[in-house]
Short mmCIF file of C-alpha atoms in Angstrom, two decimals:
data_model
loop_
_atom_site.label_atom_id
_atom_site.label_comp_id
_atom_site.label_asym_id
_atom_site.label_seq_id
_atom_site.Cartn_x
_atom_site.Cartn_y
_atom_site.Cartn_z
CA MET A 1 60.82 18.18 -37.01
CA LEU A 2 57.55 16.47 -38.84
CA ARG A 3 54.99 19.35 -39.63
CA HIS A 4 53.80 17.94 -43.39
CA ALA A 5 54.14 15.63 -45.93
CA ALA A 6 56.95 17.35 -46.99
CA ASP A 7 59.34 16.24 -43.72
CA SER A 8 58.31 13.06 -44.25
CA PRO A 9 60.83 10.07 -45.46
CA GLN A 10 58.43 9.08 -48.17
CA TRP A 11 58.68 12.71 -49.85
CA LYS A 12 62.14 12.09 -49.55
CA LYS A 13 62.29 8.59 -51.11
CA ILE A 14 60.54 9.96 -54.49
CA ASP A 15 62.88 12.66 -54.60
CA SER A 16 65.95 10.89 -54.79
CA LEU A 17 63.80 7.63 -57.15
CA TYR A 18 63.16 10.33 -59.65
CA PRO A 19 65.57 12.59 -59.81
CA GLU A 20 63.84 15.19 -62.69
CA PHE A 21 60.10 14.75 -61.15
CA GLY A 22 61.53 16.01 -57.33
CA ARG A 23 63.36 18.64 -58.97
CA ASN A 24 60.69 20.63 -59.91
CA PRO A 25 58.18 22.17 -57.04
CA GLU A 26 55.47 22.54 -59.84
CA ASN A 27 55.13 18.62 -59.85
CA LEU A 28 51.55 17.72 -58.50
CA ARG A 29 52.10 14.95 -54.87
CA LEU A 30 48.32 14.21 -54.99
CA GLY A 31 46.49 12.29 -52.47
CA LEU A 32 42.87 10.26 -53.26
CA ALA A 33 40.73 9.78 -50.18
CA THR A 34 37.07 8.08 -51.13
CA ASP A 35 34.24 6.26 -48.61
CA GLY A 36 30.95 4.84 -49.34
CA MET A 37 28.37 7.13 -48.15
CA ASN A 38 24.80 6.71 -48.37
CA PRO A 39 22.70 9.61 -49.37
CA TYR A 40 19.34 9.61 -48.02
CA GLY A 41 20.45 8.16 -44.50
CA ASN A 42 18.86 5.99 -43.10
CA LEU A 43 15.88 6.23 -45.01
CA SER A 44 16.97 3.62 -48.02
CA SER A 45 20.27 1.60 -48.09
CA LYS A 46 19.92 0.66 -51.87
CA HIS A 47 21.95 2.97 -53.46
CA SER A 48 25.68 4.00 -52.21
CA LEU A 49 27.43 6.65 -53.63
CA TRP A 50 31.16 7.42 -53.15
CA HIS A 51 32.92 10.09 -52.71
CA VAL A 52 36.61 10.13 -54.51
CA LEU A 53 38.88 13.48 -53.03
CA LEU A 54 42.40 14.41 -54.91
CA ILE A 55 44.46 16.39 -52.38
CA ILE A 56 47.65 18.66 -53.37
CA TYR A 57 50.02 18.02 -50.74
CA ASN A 58 51.88 20.61 -52.84
CA LEU A 59 50.13 23.42 -51.13
CA SER A 60 50.89 24.47 -47.34
CA TYR A 61 49.69 22.54 -44.86
CA TRP A 62 46.44 25.07 -44.06
CA LEU A 63 45.49 24.89 -47.62
CA CYS A 64 45.91 21.45 -47.99
CA MET A 65 42.46 20.59 -47.08
CA LYS A 66 40.51 22.37 -48.99
CA ARG A 67 40.13 20.60 -51.64
CA LYS A 68 37.98 19.69 -55.52
CA TYR A 69 36.25 16.88 -55.85
CA ILE A 70 34.00 13.85 -57.90
CA MET A 71 31.03 11.21 -57.02
CA ILE A 72 31.00 8.25 -58.06
CA SER A 73 27.27 7.06 -57.42
CA GLY A 74 25.86 3.18 -57.87
CA PRO A 75 23.28 1.58 -57.02
CA ARG A 76 24.24 -0.46 -54.99
CA GLN A 77 27.06 -1.72 -53.14
CA LEU A 78 30.57 -1.59 -55.28
CA GLY A 79 32.93 -4.06 -53.47
CA ASN A 80 35.41 -5.27 -55.88
CA ASP A 81 33.77 -3.50 -58.85
CA ILE A 82 35.41 -0.10 -57.71
CA ASP A 83 37.85 0.05 -59.75
CA VAL A 84 35.85 0.11 -62.64
CA TYR A 85 34.42 3.23 -62.69
CA LEU A 86 38.76 4.40 -61.00
CA SER A 87 39.66 3.53 -64.59
CA PRO A 88 39.52 6.49 -65.98
CA LEU A 89 40.86 8.32 -63.37
CA ILE A 90 43.56 6.32 -63.31
CA GLU A 91 43.90 6.96 -66.93
CA TYR A 92 44.66 10.93 -66.40
CA LEU A 93 46.76 10.08 -63.52
CA ARG A 94 49.08 7.74 -65.41
CA LEU A 95 48.92 10.46 -68.29
CA LEU A 96 49.98 13.23 -65.77
CA TRP A 97 52.95 10.71 -65.05
CA ASP A 98 54.04 10.01 -67.88
CA GLU A 99 53.98 12.85 -70.78
CA GLY A 100 52.86 15.41 -68.30
CA VAL A 101 50.31 18.20 -69.22
CA ASP A 102 50.83 21.79 -71.34
CA VAL A 103 49.31 24.58 -68.03
CA PHE A 104 49.87 28.09 -68.01
CA ASP A 105 51.36 29.83 -65.80
CA ALA A 106 48.92 32.77 -64.96
CA TYR A 107 51.59 34.63 -63.75
CA GLU A 108 55.04 34.10 -65.16
CA LYS A 109 53.09 34.29 -68.28
CA PHE A 110 54.36 30.90 -69.55
CA ASN A 111 53.23 27.58 -70.78
CA PHE A 112 55.12 24.59 -68.30
CA ASN A 113 54.36 20.82 -68.16
CA LEU A 114 52.98 19.78 -65.62
CA ARG A 115 53.69 16.46 -63.62
CA ALA A 116 51.90 14.06 -61.22
CA LEU A 117 51.88 11.05 -59.03
CA LEU A 118 49.71 9.55 -56.27
CA LEU A 119 51.49 9.19 -53.08
CA LEU A 120 48.95 7.65 -50.95
CA THR A 121 45.05 6.54 -50.43
CA ILE A 122 43.11 7.43 -47.49
CA ASN A 123 39.95 4.84 -46.18
CA ASP A 124 38.24 3.71 -43.60
CA PHE A 125 39.44 0.03 -42.65
CA PRO A 126 36.35 -1.94 -45.60
CA ALA A 127 37.42 0.82 -48.23
CA TYR A 128 41.10 -0.38 -47.39
CA GLY A 129 39.74 -3.86 -48.78
CA ASN A 130 38.05 -2.59 -51.93
CA LEU A 131 40.48 -0.50 -52.95
CA SER A 132 44.04 -2.24 -52.51
CA GLY A 133 42.46 -6.03 -53.13
CA TYR A 134 43.40 -7.32 -49.80
CA SER A 135 40.21 -9.04 -48.05
CA VAL A 136 39.68 -7.97 -45.17
CA LYS A 137 37.82 -10.00 -43.59
CA GLY A 138 38.80 -13.68 -41.57
CA HIS A 139 41.99 -14.73 -40.32
CA HIS A 140 44.17 -13.11 -41.15
CA SER A 141 43.07 -10.14 -42.32
CA CYS A 142 45.45 -7.57 -41.55
CA PRO A 143 46.67 -6.14 -44.16
CA ILE A 144 49.78 -5.45 -42.95
CA CYS A 145 51.04 -8.36 -41.06
CA GLU A 146 49.48 -9.93 -43.28
CA GLU A 147 49.94 -13.87 -42.94
CA ASN A 148 51.82 -12.91 -40.04
CA THR A 149 48.62 -11.70 -38.11
CA SER A 150 48.25 -13.36 -34.88
CA TYR A 151 44.87 -14.23 -34.56
CA HIS A 152 41.99 -16.37 -32.24
CA GLN A 153 39.56 -17.91 -33.16
CA LEU A 154 36.60 -17.38 -30.07
CA LYS A 155 35.14 -20.83 -29.88
CA TYR A 156 31.14 -19.13 -27.56
CA GLY A 157 31.74 -15.42 -29.23
CA ARG A 158 31.86 -17.14 -32.19
CA LYS A 159 34.51 -13.92 -33.25
CA THR A 160 37.58 -14.14 -34.58
CA CYS A 161 40.00 -11.77 -31.58
CA TYR A 162 43.52 -10.62 -32.66
CA ILE A 163 45.35 -10.42 -29.51
CA GLY A 164 48.82 -11.71 -29.31
CA HIS A 165 50.71 -8.43 -29.39
CA ARG A 166 53.36 -9.35 -27.26
CA LYS A 167 55.43 -10.50 -30.58
CA PHE A 168 55.73 -6.70 -31.03
CA LEU A 169 57.83 -6.28 -28.15
CA LYS A 170 61.46 -6.51 -27.45
CA ARG A 171 63.15 -9.88 -27.22
CA ASN A 172 64.20 -9.57 -23.41
CA HIS A 173 60.94 -7.81 -22.20
CA PRO A 174 59.49 -9.37 -19.29
CA TYR A 175 55.84 -9.22 -20.57
CA ARG A 176 57.36 -11.67 -23.13
CA ARG A 177 57.96 -14.49 -20.03
CA LEU A 178 54.39 -14.46 -18.47
CA LYS A 179 51.93 -16.85 -18.47
CA LYS A 180 48.57 -16.65 -16.77
CA ALA A 181 48.43 -12.68 -16.78
CA PHE A 182 48.00 -13.44 -21.37
CA ASN A 183 47.34 -16.58 -23.34
CA GLY A 184 49.25 -18.94 -20.54
CA CYS A 185 52.17 -19.25 -22.83
CA GLN A 186 55.14 -17.65 -23.28
CA GLU A 187 56.34 -15.71 -26.66
CA ASP A 188 58.74 -15.64 -28.77
CA LYS A 189 57.94 -14.55 -31.58
CA THR A 190 59.36 -11.78 -33.22
CA THR A 191 57.97 -9.02 -35.21
CA PRO A 192 57.38 -9.58 -38.49
CA PRO A 193 58.67 -7.58 -40.94
CA PRO A 194 56.50 -5.26 -43.05
CA LEU A 195 55.20 -5.66 -46.39
CA THR A 196 56.64 -3.68 -49.69
CA GLY A 197 55.46 -2.89 -52.78
CA ASP A 198 57.11 -4.99 -54.20
CA LYS A 199 56.07 -8.22 -52.69
CA VAL A 200 52.16 -7.38 -53.13
CA TYR A 201 53.09 -6.47 -56.48
CA ASN A 202 54.43 -10.17 -57.08
CA GLN A 203 51.70 -11.50 -54.98
CA VAL A 204 49.13 -10.04 -56.72
CA SER A 205 50.24 -9.86 -60.34
CA HIS A 206 49.21 -13.21 -61.85
CA ILE A 207 45.37 -12.56 -60.16
CA GLU A 208 42.68 -11.95 -63.44
CA LEU A 209 38.81 -10.74 -62.47
CA THR A 210 36.72 -10.80 -64.19
CA TYR A 211 34.45 -7.57 -62.61
CA GLY A 212 30.28 -7.34 -62.50
CA LYS A 213 28.65 -9.85 -59.74
CA ALA A 214 28.13 -13.20 -61.81
CA VAL A 215 31.42 -13.99 -60.96
CA LYS A 216 32.21 -17.86 -59.99
CA HIS A 217 34.82 -17.48 -57.40
CA SER A 218 37.88 -20.09 -58.46
CA GLY A 219 39.26 -22.69 -55.50
CA VAL A 220 42.31 -21.75 -54.55
CA LYS A 221 41.79 -19.77 -52.06
CA ASN A 222 44.52 -16.23 -52.32
CA ILE A 223 44.24 -13.37 -49.29
CA TRP A 224 44.45 -11.46 -52.09
CA LYS A 225 41.34 -10.64 -53.95
CA LYS A 226 42.50 -8.63 -56.93
CA LYS A 227 45.37 -6.68 -58.08
CA SER A 228 44.93 -3.23 -57.23
CA ILE A 229 44.58 -0.92 -60.41
CA PHE A 230 46.43 2.09 -59.02
CA PHE A 231 50.01 -0.97 -59.83
CA GLU A 232 49.07 0.90 -63.27
CA LEU A 233 50.37 3.52 -62.45
CA LEU A 234 54.57 2.63 -63.13
CA TYR A 235 55.84 3.86 -59.60
CA TRP A 236 52.53 2.34 -57.28
CA SER A 237 54.85 -0.45 -56.29
CA LYS A 238 57.79 1.04 -54.30
CA LEU A 239 55.77 3.45 -51.95
CA ASP A 240 56.37 2.34 -49.27
CA VAL A 241 52.53 2.40 -47.64
CA ARG A 242 50.23 3.15 -50.18
CA HIS A 243 46.95 3.22 -48.26
CA CYS A 244 46.83 4.74 -45.45
CA ILE A 245 43.89 3.86 -42.34
CA ASP A 246 42.49 6.60 -41.47
CA VAL A 247 43.23 8.05 -38.09
CA ILE A 248 40.08 8.84 -37.24
CA TYR A 249 38.33 5.83 -38.45
CA VAL A 250 40.14 3.50 -35.90
CA GLU A 251 40.08 6.27 -32.76
CA LYS A 252 36.09 5.96 -32.84
CA ASN A 253 35.77 1.87 -33.27
CA VAL A 254 38.23 1.78 -30.25
CA CYS A 255 36.34 4.73 -28.02
CA ASP A 256 33.10 3.27 -28.74
CA SER A 257 34.75 -0.38 -28.19
CA ILE A 258 35.88 0.81 -24.36
CA ILE A 259 32.76 2.92 -23.81
CA ARG A 260 30.90 0.02 -24.14
CA THR A 261 32.08 -2.37 -22.61
CA LEU A 262 33.11 -0.14 -19.69
CA LEU A 263 28.83 0.69 -19.62
CA ASN A 264 28.10 -2.94 -20.22
CA VAL A 265 25.55 -1.89 -22.90
CA LYS A 266 23.26 -5.50 -23.77
CA GLY A 267 24.20 -6.57 -26.52
CA LYS A 268 27.21 -4.09 -27.72
CA THR A 269 29.34 -4.98 -25.13
CA LYS A 270 32.21 -7.08 -25.68
CA ASP A 271 32.37 -8.78 -22.22
CA GLU A 272 29.20 -10.60 -22.19
CA ILE A 273 29.30 -14.81 -20.61
CA ASN A 274 30.71 -15.69 -23.81
CA ALA A 275 33.26 -13.53 -23.48
CA ARG A 276 33.78 -15.10 -20.15
CA LYS A 277 32.63 -18.72 -21.58
CA ASP A 278 36.02 -18.71 -23.84
CA LEU A 279 38.11 -17.11 -21.07
CA VAL A 280 37.86 -20.85 -19.71
CA GLU A 281 38.30 -22.37 -22.38
CA MET A 282 41.51 -20.47 -23.33
CA GLY A 283 42.59 -21.23 -19.77
CA VAL A 284 43.15 -18.02 -17.86
CA ARG A 285 41.31 -15.60 -15.70
CA LEU A 286 39.67 -18.60 -14.03
CA GLU A 287 38.42 -16.33 -12.36
CA LEU A 288 35.54 -14.68 -13.84
CA GLN A 289 34.35 -17.89 -15.04
CA PRO A 290 29.86 -17.90 -14.79
CA HIS A 291 28.44 -19.76 -11.78
CA PRO A 292 25.12 -20.96 -13.15
CA HIS A 293 22.38 -20.09 -10.24
CA GLY A 294 19.33 -21.77 -10.68
CA LYS A 295 17.93 -20.26 -13.95
CA ARG A 296 20.71 -17.60 -14.13
CA THR A 297 24.46 -16.72 -14.48
CA TYR A 298 25.88 -15.77 -11.98
CA LEU A 299 29.26 -13.13 -13.76
CA PRO A 300 31.32 -12.10 -11.56
CA PRO A 301 32.93 -8.84 -11.53
CA ALA A 302 36.22 -7.83 -14.04
CA CYS A 303 38.12 -5.22 -12.69
CA HIS A 304 36.65 -3.27 -15.72
CA THR A 305 33.11 -3.13 -14.25
CA LEU A 306 31.35 -0.27 -13.27
CA SER A 307 29.06 -0.50 -10.62
CA LYS A 308 25.54 1.46 -11.07
CA SER A 309 26.26 4.28 -9.01
CA LYS A 310 29.86 4.92 -10.48
CA LYS A 311 28.26 4.50 -13.92
CA ILE A 312 26.19 7.33 -13.10
CA SER A 313 29.51 9.36 -11.75
CA PHE A 314 30.51 8.60 -15.24
CA LEU A 315 28.36 10.33 -17.26
CA THR A 316 27.40 13.17 -15.36
CA ALA A 317 30.66 13.72 -15.72
CA CYS A 318 30.90 13.55 -19.40
CA GLU A 319 28.09 15.94 -18.97
CA GLU A 320 29.51 18.15 -17.18
CA LEU A 321 32.41 18.68 -18.67
CA ARG A 322 31.02 18.90 -22.37
CA TYR A 323 28.62 22.18 -21.25
CA HIS A 324 31.90 23.31 -19.69
CA LYS A 325 33.95 22.63 -23.24
CA ASP A 326 30.28 24.33 -25.54
CA THR A 327 31.30 27.73 -23.03
CA LEU A 328 35.14 27.93 -23.25
CA GLN A 329 34.08 26.51 -26.74
CA ILE A 330 38.10 25.35 -27.12
CA SER A 331 36.43 22.79 -29.73
CA LYS A 332 33.32 21.68 -31.17
CA ILE A 333 30.56 19.19 -30.06
CA SER A 334 27.68 18.46 -31.90
CA SER A 335 24.82 18.49 -29.20
CA GLN A 336 23.51 15.18 -30.81
CA TRP A 337 24.41 12.29 -28.39
CA LYS A 338 22.46 12.17 -25.21
CA ILE A 339 23.30 10.56 -22.41
CA MET B 1 20.50 9.58 -18.16
CA GLU B 2 17.29 6.40 -17.07
CA ASP B 3 19.63 3.31 -19.30
CA LEU B 4 22.67 4.51 -18.81
CA LYS B 5 23.82 4.74 -22.47
CA LEU B 6 26.12 6.55 -23.95
CA MET B 7 23.81 7.72 -27.48
CA GLY B 8 25.01 8.77 -31.10
CA LEU B 9 28.09 9.53 -30.74
CA LYS B 10 29.95 10.76 -34.18
CA SER B 11 33.27 10.14 -34.91
CA HIS B 12 34.76 13.57 -34.16
CA ASP B 13 32.20 12.79 -31.16
CA CYS B 14 34.29 10.38 -29.97
CA HIS B 15 37.53 11.70 -30.96
CA VAL B 16 36.50 14.88 -28.32
CA LEU B 17 35.94 11.81 -26.04
CA MET B 18 39.21 9.72 -26.75
CA GLN B 19 41.10 12.91 -26.07
CA ASP B 20 39.71 14.76 -23.02
CA LEU B 21 36.83 13.82 -22.01
CA LEU B 22 37.53 10.09 -20.76
CA LEU B 23 40.27 10.65 -19.26
CA VAL B 24 39.13 13.36 -17.10
CA ALA B 25 36.14 11.63 -16.27
CA ILE B 26 37.09 7.66 -15.34
CA ARG B 27 38.96 8.88 -12.47
CA GLU B 28 38.33 7.39 -9.21
CA ILE B 29 35.32 5.30 -10.48
CA LEU B 30 38.15 2.16 -11.73
CA PRO B 31 40.80 0.43 -9.99
CA LYS B 32 44.16 2.07 -10.67
CA ASN B 33 45.31 -0.70 -13.42
CA VAL B 34 42.48 -0.39 -15.58
CA ARG B 35 42.28 3.54 -15.53
CA GLN B 36 45.96 3.42 -15.90
CA VAL B 37 45.66 1.64 -18.94
CA ILE B 38 42.68 3.98 -20.80
CA THR B 39 44.64 7.54 -19.74
CA ARG B 40 47.31 5.49 -22.04
CA VAL B 41 45.32 5.24 -25.17
CA CYS B 42 44.26 8.50 -24.44
CA LEU B 43 47.36 9.59 -24.72
CA ILE B 44 48.70 7.54 -27.24
CA PHE B 45 46.00 8.77 -29.50
CA ASN B 46 46.64 13.10 -28.57
CA ALA B 47 50.09 11.87 -29.33
CA ILE B 48 49.21 10.44 -32.51
CA CYS B 49 47.04 13.45 -33.53
CA ARG B 50 49.18 16.21 -32.98
CA LYS B 51 50.34 18.34 -35.45
CA VAL B 52 53.58 18.81 -34.69
CA ILE B 53 55.84 15.49 -34.19
CA ASP B 54 60.04 15.35 -33.28
CA PRO B 55 61.15 12.20 -34.87
CA THR B 56 63.24 11.30 -32.75
CA THR B 57 60.18 10.51 -29.86
CA LEU B 58 58.35 7.48 -32.87
CA ASP B 59 60.15 5.19 -31.56
CA ASP B 60 59.44 5.39 -27.66
CA LEU B 61 54.99 6.35 -28.88
CA GLU B 62 55.60 3.07 -31.04
CA ASN B 63 56.97 0.73 -28.03
CA GLU B 64 54.24 2.70 -26.48
CA ALA B 65 51.64 1.50 -28.43
CA ILE B 66 52.56 -2.06 -28.07
CA ILE B 67 52.64 -2.40 -24.36
CA LEU B 68 49.31 -0.45 -23.49
CA LEU B 69 48.08 -2.41 -26.50
CA CYS B 70 49.72 -6.51 -24.03
CA GLN B 71 48.32 -4.22 -20.73
CA LEU B 72 44.61 -4.61 -22.37
CA GLU B 73 44.92 -7.77 -23.44
CA MET B 74 45.84 -8.60 -19.78
CA TYR B 75 42.31 -6.77 -18.08
CA PHE B 76 39.89 -6.69 -20.94
CA PRO B 77 37.70 -9.65 -22.62
CA PRO B 78 39.35 -11.33 -25.62
CA SER B 79 36.44 -10.72 -27.34
CA PHE B 80 37.61 -6.95 -27.18
CA PHE B 81 40.20 -7.08 -29.11
CA ASP B 82 39.10 -6.59 -33.26
CA ILE B 83 41.37 -5.64 -35.76
CA MET B 84 40.02 -1.85 -34.96
CA VAL B 85 42.30 -2.50 -32.08
CA HIS B 86 45.63 -4.21 -33.89
CA LEU B 87 45.23 -1.69 -36.22
CA ILE B 88 47.19 0.60 -33.39
CA VAL B 89 50.08 -0.75 -33.58
CA HIS B 90 50.13 -0.07 -37.16
CA LEU B 91 49.48 3.44 -37.03
CA VAL B 92 52.98 4.70 -35.37
CA ARG B 93 54.70 4.06 -39.09
CA GLU B 94 52.14 5.44 -40.92
CA ILE B 95 52.96 9.22 -39.58
CA ARG B 96 56.51 8.08 -39.69
CA LEU B 97 56.76 7.63 -42.91
CA TYR B 98 53.72 10.00 -44.20
CA GLY B 99 54.39 12.92 -41.97
CA PRO B 100 51.15 14.28 -39.42
CA VAL B 101 48.07 12.39 -39.25
CA PHE B 102 45.68 15.50 -39.67
CA LEU B 103 47.19 16.01 -42.95
CA ARG B 104 45.65 12.78 -43.79
CA TRP B 105 41.72 12.91 -41.43
CA MET B 106 38.08 12.44 -43.41
CA TYR B 107 36.32 15.45 -41.41
CA LEU B 108 35.07 17.04 -43.85
CA ILE B 109 33.67 14.52 -45.79
CA GLU B 110 31.86 13.13 -42.16
#
């Protein structure tokens, strides 16, 4: 059963790679959570504040999430320069790994040598790009698939979409042979192998970057923007997943897209006239193509389109359920959202 | 209610919507296939956010996530698939290597 990070394969791998570190339960394993936030809310976007939290994973899980933290503040968005601000922290982490520091044990009344290892970082997706040095924009924006990211440039929507998930399916799955329902052809690509730390290190080790605003980019395009400062920690390239994506961030974005598409919120929905034109361009689901009607254009309803009465019933259901949840106190919901 | 919008969702609101409310709210109003897909999205996130995870079920969960994305591709327009939707594929891998996600989320900060 996986209940704690200590049950995970990564933890055991570290134990076997560095046996003298793994043997001592006093050695710390840390997680680093960072995210940008705005100290003035929506009033001023000139300042950005980055908090950096260290989580101690040795503690049992109910203590794990109480943490000590430091803050980084800067006048503007930091981008890749965040490494400069993180360098003192990394220096300490190196010291903690290479030599360790002497710490007094107040319970047993003796000094012992404390060492620490940074296990992972937690961040949302834009911060992922800043910390790891991978460019999370453009065509190959998935840092795990890297060059094997399958993308499709939408002509009318002027966006890149990441479709083609059939390559992750098993070889003999029936979906691989369907044409019309997907993009018009069969899929024969296979699942790309995951990217290891050593491979990343080889790719980034030669990149030299000067920090600051006045950087002229060289002509060579590289999807890795910098050698992340975390590679100064000697064990960093041995870890399987170095940066974790915040699940809540993904959940929020997926939830937003679904709800906006279902409710057809103007300007936010993913299903508008350009999306329909792109479908025609791709040559699939032709029954959904827009029909011009004089000055207006008629979009035939797709399978997820809701009529007005259904939208109302959806929203009332949401509101009633929220009310019941509040009274039952199963879960705390902030009452800020409006229907 | 007048302009039929759901406004000002914070990330925890979304979490609750995904975990419980959406499942019930879409009943009866969508055709069966779309309803099943959205239910699957909710169930996947529900399974991912569990506090205790049996490692033997992770393979099934990963396959489920992939099939779910394929089904989404069948029903939703291509512009729906931004990078966030794609990242669902990789979430299960992180659980396999690092354990449950509640040790890694950032509610307190937000």
